[in-house]
CSV table of C-alpha atoms in Angstrom, one decimal:
chain,number,residue,atom,x,y,z
Q,13,UNK,CA,194.3,191.7,212.5
Q,14,UNK,CA,190.5,192.0,212.4
Q,15,UNK,CA,189.4,192.9,215.9
Q,16,UNK,CA,186.6,190.2,215.6
Q,17,UNK,CA,188.8,187.5,214.3
Q,18,UNK,CA,189.2,186.0,217.8
Q,19,UNK,CA,185.6,184.8,217.4
Q,20,UNK,CA,186.6,182.2,214.9
Q,21,UNK,CA,189.5,179.9,213.9
Q,22,UNK,CA,190.4,179.6,210.2
Q,23,UNK,CA,191.4,176.3,208.7
Q,24,UNK,CA,194.9,176.2,207.2
Q,25,UNK,CA,195.4,175.6,204.5
Q,26,UNK,CA,191.9,176.7,203.5
Q,27,UNK,CA,189.8,175.5,200.6
Q,28,UNK,CA,189.5,177.5,197.4
Q,29,UNK,CA,186.2,179.4,197.4
Q,30,UNK,CA,186.4,181.3,194.0
Q,31,UNK,CA,185.1,179.9,190.8
Q,32,UNK,CA,187.3,179.3,187.7
Q,33,UNK,CA,186.7,183.0,186.6
Q,34,UNK,CA,187.9,184.3,190.0
Q,35,UNK,CA,184.4,185.4,191.1
Q,36,UNK,CA,183.7,185.3,194.8
Q,37,UNK,CA,181.1,182.9,196.3
Q,38,UNK,CA,177.6,183.4,197.5
Q,39,UNK,CA,177.3,183.2,201.3
Q,40,UNK,CA,174.3,181.3,202.5
Q,41,UNK,CA,173.5,181.4,206.3
Q,42,UNK,CA,171.2,179.0,208.0
Q,43,UNK,CA,171.1,179.7,211.8
Q,44,UNK,CA,168.7,177.8,214.0
Q,45,UNK,CA,167.5,179.1,217.3
Q,46,UNK,CA,164.6,181.6,216.9
Q,47,UNK,CA,162.7,179.5,214.4
Q,48,UNK,CA,163.5,176.3,212.6
Q,49,UNK,CA,160.1,174.9,211.8
Q,50,UNK,CA,160.1,171.4,210.6
Q,51,UNK,CA,163.8,171.3,211.6
Q,52,UNK,CA,164.3,172.5,208.0
Q,53,UNK,CA,167.6,174.3,208.6
Q,54,UNK,CA,169.2,171.4,210.3
Q,55,UNK,CA,168.0,169.0,207.7
Q,56,UNK,CA,169.3,171.3,204.9
Q,57,UNK,CA,172.7,171.5,206.5
Q,58,UNK,CA,172.9,167.7,206.8
Q,59,UNK,CA,171.6,167.2,203.2
Q,60,UNK,CA,174.1,169.6,201.7
Q,61,UNK,CA,177.1,168.1,203.6
Q,62,UNK,CA,176.1,164.6,202.7
Q,63,UNK,CA,175.4,165.1,199.0
Q,64,UNK,CA,178.0,167.6,198.0
Q,65,UNK,CA,181.7,168.2,198.7
Q,66,UNK,CA,182.0,170.3,201.9
Q,67,UNK,CA,185.2,171.6,203.5
Q,68,UNK,CA,185.5,173.4,206.8
Q,69,UNK,CA,186.6,177.0,206.4
Q,70,UNK,CA,186.2,178.5,209.9
Q,71,UNK,CA,184.8,177.4,213.2
Q,72,UNK,CA,183.3,180.0,215.6
Q,73,UNK,CA,184.1,180.0,219.3
Q,74,UNK,CA,180.6,179.2,220.7
Q,75,UNK,CA,181.8,180.0,224.2
Q,76,UNK,CA,181.9,183.6,223.0
Q,77,UNK,CA,178.4,183.5,221.5
Q,78,UNK,CA,176.2,181.0,223.3
Q,79,UNK,CA,174.3,181.3,226.6
Q,80,UNK,CA,174.4,177.7,227.8
Q,81,UNK,CA,171.9,178.3,230.5
Q,82,UNK,CA,169.2,179.5,228.1
Q,83,UNK,CA,169.9,176.7,225.6
Q,84,UNK,CA,171.3,173.9,227.7
Q,85,UNK,CA,173.1,171.2,225.7
Q,86,UNK,CA,172.0,167.6,226.0
Q,87,UNK,CA,174.3,165.4,228.1
Q,88,UNK,CA,174.5,161.7,228.3
Q,89,UNK,CA,174.4,160.1,231.7
Q,90,UNK,CA,175.3,156.4,232.3
Q,91,UNK,CA,176.7,155.8,235.7
Q,92,UNK,CA,178.2,159.2,235.3
Q,93,UNK,CA,178.3,161.8,232.5
Q,94,UNK,CA,179.8,160.3,229.4
Q,95,UNK,CA,179.1,162.8,226.6
Q,96,UNK,CA,177.7,166.2,225.6
Q,97,UNK,CA,176.2,167.5,222.4
Q,98,UNK,CA,178.0,170.9,222.2
Q,99,UNK,CA,176.6,173.6,219.9
Q,100,UNK,CA,178.5,174.4,216.7
Q,101,UNK,CA,178.7,177.3,214.4
Q,102,UNK,CA,180.8,176.8,211.3
Q,103,UNK,CA,181.6,178.2,207.9
Q,104,UNK,CA,181.8,175.6,205.1
Q,105,UNK,CA,183.0,175.8,201.5
Q,106,UNK,CA,180.7,173.7,199.4
Q,107,UNK,CA,180.6,173.0,195.6
Q,108,UNK,CA,177.3,172.5,193.9
Q,109,UNK,CA,176.8,169.7,191.3
Q,110,UNK,CA,178.2,172.0,188.6
Q,111,UNK,CA,181.4,172.7,190.6
Q,112,UNK,CA,180.5,176.2,191.6
Q,113,UNK,CA,181.7,177.0,195.2
Q,114,UNK,CA,179.5,178.7,197.8
Q,115,UNK,CA,179.9,179.4,201.5
Q,116,UNK,CA,177.5,178.0,204.1
Q,117,UNK,CA,177.4,179.5,207.6
Q,118,UNK,CA,175.5,176.9,209.6
Q,119,UNK,CA,174.8,176.1,213.2
Q,120,UNK,CA,173.4,177.6,216.4
Q,121,UNK,CA,172.2,181.2,216.3
Q,122,UNK,CA,174.3,183.3,218.6
Q,123,UNK,CA,172.7,184.4,221.9
Q,124,UNK,CA,175.3,187.0,222.6
Q,125,UNK,CA,177.4,189.7,220.9
Q,126,UNK,CA,175.4,190.0,217.7
Q,127,UNK,CA,177.2,193.1,216.5
Q,128,UNK,CA,180.5,191.5,217.0
Q,129,UNK,CA,179.3,188.3,215.3
Q,130,UNK,CA,178.1,190.3,212.3
Q,131,UNK,CA,181.4,192.2,212.1
Q,132,UNK,CA,183.2,188.9,212.1
Q,133,UNK,CA,181.0,187.5,209.3
Q,134,UNK,CA,181.5,190.7,207.3
Q,135,UNK,CA,185.3,190.3,207.7
Q,136,UNK,CA,185.1,186.7,206.4
Q,137,UNK,CA,182.9,187.8,203.5
Q,138,UNK,CA,185.4,190.5,202.5
Q,139,UNK,CA,188.3,188.1,202.8
Q,140,UNK,CA,186.7,185.6,200.4
Q,141,UNK,CA,185.2,188.0,198.0
Q,142,UNK,CA,181.5,187.3,198.7
Q,143,UNK,CA,179.1,189.2,196.4
Q,144,UNK,CA,175.7,188.0,197.6
Q,145,UNK,CA,174.3,187.0,201.0
Q,146,UNK,CA,171.3,184.7,201.3
Q,147,UNK,CA,169.5,184.0,204.6
Q,148,UNK,CA,167.3,180.9,205.0
Q,149,UNK,CA,164.4,180.8,207.4
Q,150,UNK,CA,161.7,178.2,208.3
Q,151,UNK,CA,158.6,179.6,209.9
Q,152,UNK,CA,155.4,177.9,211.1
Q,153,UNK,CA,152.4,179.1,209.2
Q,154,UNK,CA,148.7,178.2,208.7
Q,155,UNK,CA,149.3,176.3,205.5
Q,156,UNK,CA,148.2,172.8,204.6
Q,157,UNK,CA,150.7,169.9,204.1
Q,158,UNK,CA,148.7,168.9,200.9
Q,159,UNK,CA,149.9,171.9,198.9
Q,160,UNK,CA,153.4,173.0,197.6
Q,161,UNK,CA,155.4,174.6,200.4
Q,162,UNK,CA,155.1,178.4,200.1
Q,163,UNK,CA,158.3,180.5,200.0
Q,164,UNK,CA,158.4,184.3,200.6
Q,165,UNK,CA,161.4,186.5,199.9
Q,166,UNK,CA,162.7,189.8,201.1
Q,167,UNK,CA,166.0,191.8,200.7
Q,168,UNK,CA,167.6,194.8,199.0
Q,169,UNK,CA,167.8,193.4,195.5
Q,170,UNK,CA,164.5,192.9,193.7
Q,171,UNK,CA,166.1,191.0,190.9
Q,172,UNK,CA,167.1,188.2,193.3
Q,173,UNK,CA,163.5,187.7,194.4
Q,174,UNK,CA,161.8,187.8,191.0
Q,175,UNK,CA,159.1,185.2,190.7
Q,176,UNK,CA,158.9,184.7,194.5
Q,177,UNK,CA,156.2,186.2,196.7
Q,178,UNK,CA,157.3,189.1,198.9
Q,179,UNK,CA,156.1,190.2,202.2
Q,180,UNK,CA,154.1,193.5,202.0
Q,181,UNK,CA,153.5,196.2,204.5
Q,182,UNK,CA,155.3,197.0,207.7
Q,183,UNK,CA,155.8,194.7,210.7
Q,184,UNK,CA,157.7,194.8,213.9
Q,185,UNK,CA,159.2,191.4,214.7
Q,186,UNK,CA,161.5,190.0,217.4
Q,187,UNK,CA,165.1,190.4,216.3
Q,188,UNK,CA,167.3,187.6,215.1
Q,189,UNK,CA,171.0,187.2,214.4
Q,190,UNK,CA,170.0,186.3,210.8
Q,191,UNK,CA,168.0,189.5,210.5
Q,192,UNK,CA,170.9,191.5,211.8
Q,193,UNK,CA,173.2,189.8,209.2
Q,194,UNK,CA,170.8,190.8,206.4
Q,195,UNK,CA,170.5,194.4,207.7
Q,196,UNK,CA,174.2,195.0,208.3
Q,197,UNK,CA,175.4,193.3,205.2
Q,198,UNK,CA,173.0,195.3,203.1
Q,199,UNK,CA,174.4,198.4,204.8
Q,200,UNK,CA,177.9,197.4,203.7
Q,201,UNK,CA,176.8,197.1,200.1
Q,202,UNK,CA,176.2,193.4,199.6
Q,203,UNK,CA,173.2,192.1,197.7
Q,204,UNK,CA,171.0,190.4,200.2
Q,205,UNK,CA,168.0,188.1,200.0
Q,206,UNK,CA,166.1,186.3,202.7
Q,207,UNK,CA,164.1,183.2,201.8
Q,208,UNK,CA,161.4,182.0,204.2
Q,209,UNK,CA,159.8,178.6,203.8
Q,210,UNK,CA,156.4,178.2,205.3
Q,211,UNK,CA,155.9,175.0,207.3
Q,212,UNK,CA,152.5,173.7,208.3
Q,213,UNK,CA,152.1,174.9,211.9
Q,214,UNK,CA,150.9,171.5,213.1
Q,215,UNK,CA,154.1,169.9,211.8
Q,216,UNK,CA,156.6,172.5,213.0
Q,217,UNK,CA,158.0,170.2,215.7
Q,218,UNK,CA,158.6,167.3,213.3
Q,219,UNK,CA,161.2,166.7,210.6
Q,220,UNK,CA,159.6,168.1,207.4
Q,221,UNK,CA,161.8,167.3,204.3
Q,222,UNK,CA,159.3,169.0,202.0
Q,223,UNK,CA,160.5,172.3,203.5
Q,224,UNK,CA,164.1,171.5,202.5
Q,225,UNK,CA,162.9,170.9,199.0
Q,226,UNK,CA,161.3,174.3,199.0
Q,227,UNK,CA,164.6,175.9,200.2
Q,228,UNK,CA,166.6,174.1,197.5
Q,229,UNK,CA,164.3,175.3,194.8
Q,230,UNK,CA,164.4,178.9,196.1
Q,231,UNK,CA,168.2,178.8,196.1
Q,232,UNK,CA,168.3,177.5,192.5
Q,233,UNK,CA,165.9,180.3,191.3
Q,234,UNK,CA,167.5,183.2,193.2
Q,235,UNK,CA,171.3,182.6,193.0
Q,236,UNK,CA,171.5,179.8,190.5
Q,237,UNK,CA,173.1,177.2,192.6
Q,238,UNK,CA,172.8,173.6,191.2
Q,239,UNK,CA,171.7,171.6,194.2
Q,240,UNK,CA,170.6,168.0,194.3
Q,241,UNK,CA,167.4,166.7,195.8
Q,242,UNK,CA,168.9,163.4,196.8
Q,243,UNK,CA,166.5,161.2,198.8
Q,244,UNK,CA,164.4,164.1,200.0
Q,245,UNK,CA,161.5,163.5,197.5
Q,246,UNK,CA,161.2,159.9,198.7
Q,247,UNK,CA,161.4,160.9,202.3
Q,248,UNK,CA,158.8,163.6,201.8
Q,249,UNK,CA,156.4,161.2,200.0
Q,250,UNK,CA,156.7,158.7,202.8
Q,251,UNK,CA,155.9,161.3,205.4
Q,252,UNK,CA,153.0,162.7,203.4
Q,253,UNK,CA,151.5,159.2,203.3
Q,254,UNK,CA,151.8,158.8,207.0
Q,255,UNK,CA,150.3,162.3,207.7
Q,256,UNK,CA,147.4,161.7,205.2
Q,257,UNK,CA,146.6,158.4,207.0
Q,258,UNK,CA,146.5,160.2,210.4
Q,259,UNK,CA,144.4,163.1,209.1
Q,260,UNK,CA,141.9,160.8,207.3
Q,261,UNK,CA,141.3,159.0,210.6
Q,262,UNK,CA,140.0,162.2,212.3
Q,263,UNK,CA,137.0,164.0,210.8
Q,264,UNK,CA,137.8,167.1,212.9
Q,265,UNK,CA,141.4,167.4,211.7
Q,266,UNK,CA,140.3,166.6,208.1
Q,267,UNK,CA,137.9,169.5,208.2
Q,268,UNK,CA,140.5,171.9,209.4
Q,269,UNK,CA,143.0,170.8,206.8
Q,270,UNK,CA,140.3,171.3,204.1
Q,271,UNK,CA,139.7,174.8,205.4
Q,272,UNK,CA,143.4,175.5,205.1
Q,273,UNK,CA,143.4,174.1,201.6
Q,274,UNK,CA,140.6,176.5,200.6
Q,275,UNK,CA,142.5,179.4,202.2
Q,276,UNK,CA,145.7,178.5,200.3
Q,277,UNK,CA,144.0,178.1,196.9
Q,278,UNK,CA,142.1,181.4,197.3
Q,279,UNK,CA,145.4,183.2,198.2
Q,280,UNK,CA,147.2,181.5,195.3
Q,281,UNK,CA,144.7,183.0,192.9
Q,282,UNK,CA,145.6,186.5,194.1
Q,283,UNK,CA,149.4,186.9,193.4
Q,284,UNK,CA,149.8,190.0,195.5
Q,285,UNK,CA,148.2,188.5,198.6
Q,286,UNK,CA,150.1,186.6,201.3
Q,287,UNK,CA,149.1,183.0,202.0
Q,288,UNK,CA,147.1,184.1,205.0
Q,289,UNK,CA,143.4,184.7,204.7
Q,290,UNK,CA,141.1,187.0,206.8
Q,291,UNK,CA,138.0,184.8,206.6
Q,292,UNK,CA,136.3,184.2,209.9
Q,293,UNK,CA,136.2,180.5,209.3
Q,294,UNK,CA,140.0,180.2,209.1
Q,295,UNK,CA,141.3,178.5,212.3
Q,296,UNK,CA,144.4,179.8,214.0
Q,297,UNK,CA,147.7,177.9,213.8
Q,298,UNK,CA,147.4,177.2,217.5
Q,299,UNK,CA,144.0,175.7,217.1
Q,300,UNK,CA,145.2,173.4,214.4
Q,301,UNK,CA,148.3,172.5,216.3
Q,302,UNK,CA,146.4,171.7,219.5
Q,303,UNK,CA,144.1,169.4,217.6
Q,304,UNK,CA,146.8,167.6,215.7
Q,305,UNK,CA,149.1,167.3,218.7
Q,306,UNK,CA,146.3,165.8,220.7
Q,307,UNK,CA,145.8,163.3,218.0
Q,308,UNK,CA,149.5,162.5,217.8
Q,309,UNK,CA,149.5,162.0,221.5
Q,310,UNK,CA,146.8,159.4,221.2
Q,311,UNK,CA,148.8,157.7,218.5
Q,312,UNK,CA,151.9,157.7,220.7
Q,313,UNK,CA,149.8,156.0,223.4
Q,314,UNK,CA,148.8,153.3,220.9
Q,315,UNK,CA,152.4,152.8,219.9
Q,316,UNK,CA,153.3,152.1,223.5
Q,317,UNK,CA,150.7,149.4,223.6
Q,318,UNK,CA,151.3,147.5,220.4
Q,319,UNK,CA,154.8,148.7,219.4
Q,320,UNK,CA,153.7,150.1,216.0
Q,321,UNK,CA,154.7,153.5,214.8
Q,322,UNK,CA,151.8,156.0,214.5
């Protein structure tokens, strides 16, 4: 028995995860914890499970992996404790609209035992004949909500990121379980690709369905999964209308968004450049976030007075 198999419990009987030709599935992992800007990873998991056929393959023992004191679960109190929202980390078998199966590893990023966790995932990948591993990330960036959501790619197989901007240069970043998965799975010979959607910094704490649409498009182009948009375009358009109304009511915020638009458009004209400019006039994400959050706070105060949504 795999020494890491105690970390998870397999469903029995399990679903079929190979296609009609016997090819193994793509493994997609979407772990929130370090960064889930716009709640994009959570929204993606919900969207896929609601719009496609999804079956539970394995459930991880979160008591082995989660530090509850660093990420305390929400509990309901009503004349005593009546419920708790416990973290979950599960592996699902999902079939896209063409009937092609893929695996989705979704839920809370482990706090503990990353090496053991990666070994357990590698064992599952070997068991189910996985050929490609895709990591999804949502990061807050100084980009405007009025432009298409940027996506950048990285990984050990250049063919999988053809047509998508790549990070250039060397950086030292805080480690993540998703990063460890990409690193170790590449070491084991799997094709890996990481897809990072860039969410406007000033909307990072709000649901941002546009980011999910960006992820779906990137999954289609990199690994060929046929994934539906569902109601996401409608939800994104409704949110865009609300944000535009808020921005237009503040000359200061409008000016900052216009600056970000100029930055975005200039970068888009230079394919090898990242969507971050060096111009002195470009505000930082924190500057923009502070302005926008102050504005939203004012709107929230108005809502308390008249009951209307901001």
